[in-house]
Structure formats: C-alpha cells, structure tokens
C-alpha positions as a Python dict, from the first residue, in 0.01 Angstrom:
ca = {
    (1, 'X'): (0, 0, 0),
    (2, 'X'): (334, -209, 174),
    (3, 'X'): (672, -122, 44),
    (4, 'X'): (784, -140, -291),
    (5, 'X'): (964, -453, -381),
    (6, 'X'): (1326, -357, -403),
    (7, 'X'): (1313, -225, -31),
    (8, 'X'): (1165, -560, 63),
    (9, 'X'): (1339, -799, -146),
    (10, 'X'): (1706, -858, -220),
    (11, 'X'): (1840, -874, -540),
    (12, 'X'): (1856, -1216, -527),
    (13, 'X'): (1496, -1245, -416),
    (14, 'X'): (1352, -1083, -701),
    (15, 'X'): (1112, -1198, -989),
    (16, 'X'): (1259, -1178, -1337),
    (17, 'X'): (1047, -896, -1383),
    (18, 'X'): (1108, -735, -1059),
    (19, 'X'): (1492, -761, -1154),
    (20, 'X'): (1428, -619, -1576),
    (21, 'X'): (1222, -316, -1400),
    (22, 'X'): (1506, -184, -1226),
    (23, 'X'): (1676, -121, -1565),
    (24, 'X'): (1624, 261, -1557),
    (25, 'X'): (1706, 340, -1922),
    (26, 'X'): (2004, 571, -1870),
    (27, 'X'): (2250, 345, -2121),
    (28, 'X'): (2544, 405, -1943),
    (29, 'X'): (2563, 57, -1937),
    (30, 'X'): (2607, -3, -2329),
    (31, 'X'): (2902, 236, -2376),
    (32, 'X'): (3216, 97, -2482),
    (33, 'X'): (3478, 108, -2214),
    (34, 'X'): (3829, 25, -2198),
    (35, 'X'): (4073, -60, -1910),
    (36, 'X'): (4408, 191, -1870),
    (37, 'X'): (4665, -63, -1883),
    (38, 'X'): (4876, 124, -1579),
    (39, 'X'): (4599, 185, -1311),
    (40, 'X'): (4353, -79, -1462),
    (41, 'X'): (4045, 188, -1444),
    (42, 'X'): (3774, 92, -1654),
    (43, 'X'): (3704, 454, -1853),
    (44, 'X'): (3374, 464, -2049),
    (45, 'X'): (3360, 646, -2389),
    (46, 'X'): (3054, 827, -2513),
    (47, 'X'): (3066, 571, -2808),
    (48, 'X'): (2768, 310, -2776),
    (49, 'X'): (2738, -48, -2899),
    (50, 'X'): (2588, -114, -3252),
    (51, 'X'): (2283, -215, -3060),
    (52, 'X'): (2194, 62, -2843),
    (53, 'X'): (1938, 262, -2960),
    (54, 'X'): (2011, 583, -2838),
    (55, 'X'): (1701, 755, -2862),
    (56, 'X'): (1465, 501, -2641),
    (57, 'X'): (1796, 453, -2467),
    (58, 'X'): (1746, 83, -2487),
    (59, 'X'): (1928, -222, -2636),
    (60, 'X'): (1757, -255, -2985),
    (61, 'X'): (1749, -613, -2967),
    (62, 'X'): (1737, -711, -2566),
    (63, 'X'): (1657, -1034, -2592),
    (64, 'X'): (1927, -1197, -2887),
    (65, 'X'): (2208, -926, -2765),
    (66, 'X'): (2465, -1170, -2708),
    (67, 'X'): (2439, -1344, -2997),
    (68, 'X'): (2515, -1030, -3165),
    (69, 'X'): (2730, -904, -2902),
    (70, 'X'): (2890, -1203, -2718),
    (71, 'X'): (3075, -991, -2461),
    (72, 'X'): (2790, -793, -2392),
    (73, 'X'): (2761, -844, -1993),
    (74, 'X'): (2455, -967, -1839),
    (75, 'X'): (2345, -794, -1513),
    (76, 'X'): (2277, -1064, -1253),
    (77, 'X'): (2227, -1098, -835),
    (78, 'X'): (2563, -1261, -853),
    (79, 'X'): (2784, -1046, -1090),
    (80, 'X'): (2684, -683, -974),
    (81, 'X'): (2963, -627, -709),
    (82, 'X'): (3184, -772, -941),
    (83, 'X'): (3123, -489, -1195),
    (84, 'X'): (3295, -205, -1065),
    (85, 'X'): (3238, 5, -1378),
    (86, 'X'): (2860, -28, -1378),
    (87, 'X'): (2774, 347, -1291),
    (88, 'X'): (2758, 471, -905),
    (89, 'X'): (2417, 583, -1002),
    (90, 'X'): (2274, 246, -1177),
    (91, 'X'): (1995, 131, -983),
    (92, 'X'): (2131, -258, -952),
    (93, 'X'): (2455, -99, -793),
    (94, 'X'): (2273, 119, -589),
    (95, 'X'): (2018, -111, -402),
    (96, 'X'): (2343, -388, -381),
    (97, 'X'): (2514, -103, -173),
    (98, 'X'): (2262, -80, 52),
    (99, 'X'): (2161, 256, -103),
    (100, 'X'): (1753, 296, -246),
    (101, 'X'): (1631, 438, -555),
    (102, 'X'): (1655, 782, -659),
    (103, 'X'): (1439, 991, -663),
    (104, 'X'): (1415, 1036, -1040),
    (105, 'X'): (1421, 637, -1074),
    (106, 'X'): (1123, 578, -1314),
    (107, 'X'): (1010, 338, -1071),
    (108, 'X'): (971, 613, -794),
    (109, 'X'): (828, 904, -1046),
    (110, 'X'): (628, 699, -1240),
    (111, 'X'): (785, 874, -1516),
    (112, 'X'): (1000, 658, -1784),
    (113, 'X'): (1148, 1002, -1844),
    (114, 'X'): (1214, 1125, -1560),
    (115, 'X'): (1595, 973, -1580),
    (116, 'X'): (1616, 1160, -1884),
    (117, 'X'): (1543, 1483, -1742),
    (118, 'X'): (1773, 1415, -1442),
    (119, 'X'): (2040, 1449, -1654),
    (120, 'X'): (2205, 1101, -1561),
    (121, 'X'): (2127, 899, -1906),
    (122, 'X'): (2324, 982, -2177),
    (123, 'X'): (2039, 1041, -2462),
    (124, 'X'): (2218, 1263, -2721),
    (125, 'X'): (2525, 1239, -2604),
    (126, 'X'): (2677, 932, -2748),
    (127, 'X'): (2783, 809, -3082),
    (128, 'X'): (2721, 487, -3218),
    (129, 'X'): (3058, 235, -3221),
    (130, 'X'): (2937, 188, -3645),
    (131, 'X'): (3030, 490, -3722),
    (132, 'X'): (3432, 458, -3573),
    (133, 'X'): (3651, 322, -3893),
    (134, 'X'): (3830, 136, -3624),
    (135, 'X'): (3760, 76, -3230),
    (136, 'X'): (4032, 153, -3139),
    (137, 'X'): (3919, 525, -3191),
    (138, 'X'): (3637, 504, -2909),
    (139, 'X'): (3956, 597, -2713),
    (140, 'X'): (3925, 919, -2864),
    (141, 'X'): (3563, 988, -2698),
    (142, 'X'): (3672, 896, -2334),
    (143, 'X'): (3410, 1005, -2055),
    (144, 'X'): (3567, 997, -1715),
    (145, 'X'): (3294, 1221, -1613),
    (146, 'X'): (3034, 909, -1657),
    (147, 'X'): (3180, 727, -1346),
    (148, 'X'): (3083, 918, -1133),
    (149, 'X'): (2742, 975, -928),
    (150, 'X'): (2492, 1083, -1148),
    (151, 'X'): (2146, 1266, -1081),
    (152, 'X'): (2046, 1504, -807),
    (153, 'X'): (2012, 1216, -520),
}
C-alpha cells in the first residue's frame, strides 16, 4: 500500500472527502473565542456553540451550520493560515505547516477514539453557550491552556 493521501496530496489537492476526513473530532474548533482587545490574542473558552454536540464531539447539524450559525467559520485550503486560533494540534494546521498527523490522529490509529484518549479533544470539558444568560459570560470560562500543542506528538 503507497502513502496515505495527506502525505501525497496538498491541501488544496484533496477530494472533498479527503479534506472532511481530516476533521479529527477534538471540537476545539467550536468553542467560543474572543479577541483581548490590547494584544489582539484570540483566547478560547471551554463554552461550545449551541450546535456542538459534545459527546460525539461533532457539530450536531454539519451540513445547515451556518444557517444557524452564520459566523461559524468554514475550514478551507485557502483560509487555514489565515486562522491563527485554529489549535497547534488540528490536523488542517498541522499538515499546512508542513508537519504530518499524529500519531493518535484517527486516521493513523484507525481508532475514532483514539483523539479522545489522547487527551487533546475537549469531551467533558466544555459547557454549552445555551446555558450562559448572556455571552458575554463565556469570558468567564477562558482556556488559554487550549492554544497550545495538544497530544503526546
């Protein structure tokens, strides 16, 4: 068997479902985040958006997000290195940087839960943004810990 596709292909190069596979379910992406008005850091919070799902760690409606969510972002070939707060460990930002998968990638263990086990997707650890009486207190659940690299490799 040849190399897997994201070590032959570029972003840019991939299929539509090449591209959706590299999604490895850690949500990171679908916190709420909000920019410090002196530095202009983009902090995530451990509060989700109203359609994460935050058990399956997916977006409970993928497909129709923005029409519920019009600012939700869409991941593209073109937008990625534009994105500085995607996570250092999100497989788009990884393979953009020249960097591969890691090892816990359920593309590489063949195991959808491997990420969870890994410790880098934030299953349990968030609360939905439905539950704040006003955003403005997702402030109150800032995560400056989720920037970072997450995952053993």
């Amino acid at each position: 068997m040849g190399e897997p596709f994201w070590r032959r292909k570029r972003l840019d190069q991939m299929t539509a479902a090449e591209w959706e596979s590299l999604c490895d379910g850690c949500g990171l992406c679908c916190l709420v985040r909000f920019e410090e008005e002196d530095s202009g850091q983009v902090v995530p919070t451990r509060v989700h958006c109203k359609l994460y799902d935050a058990e399956a760690c997916r977006c409970s409606d993928y497909a129709d997000r923005r029409r519920h969510v019009p600012d939700c972002v869409k991941l593209t070939p073109g937008n990625i290195e534009a994105l500085p707060w995607m996570p250092k460990s999100c497989a788009y930002r990884r393979l953009a940087e020249g960097r591969d998968l890691a090892s816990w990638h359920p593309l590489v263990s063949g195991d959808p839960e491997s990420v969870h086990r890994a410790g880098v997707s934030v299953r349990g650890q968030t609360v939905s943004e439905r539950a704040l009486s006003d955003p403005e207190d997702a402030l109150d659940f800032a995560a400056p810990d989720l920037i970072g690299e997450r995952g053993r490799d």
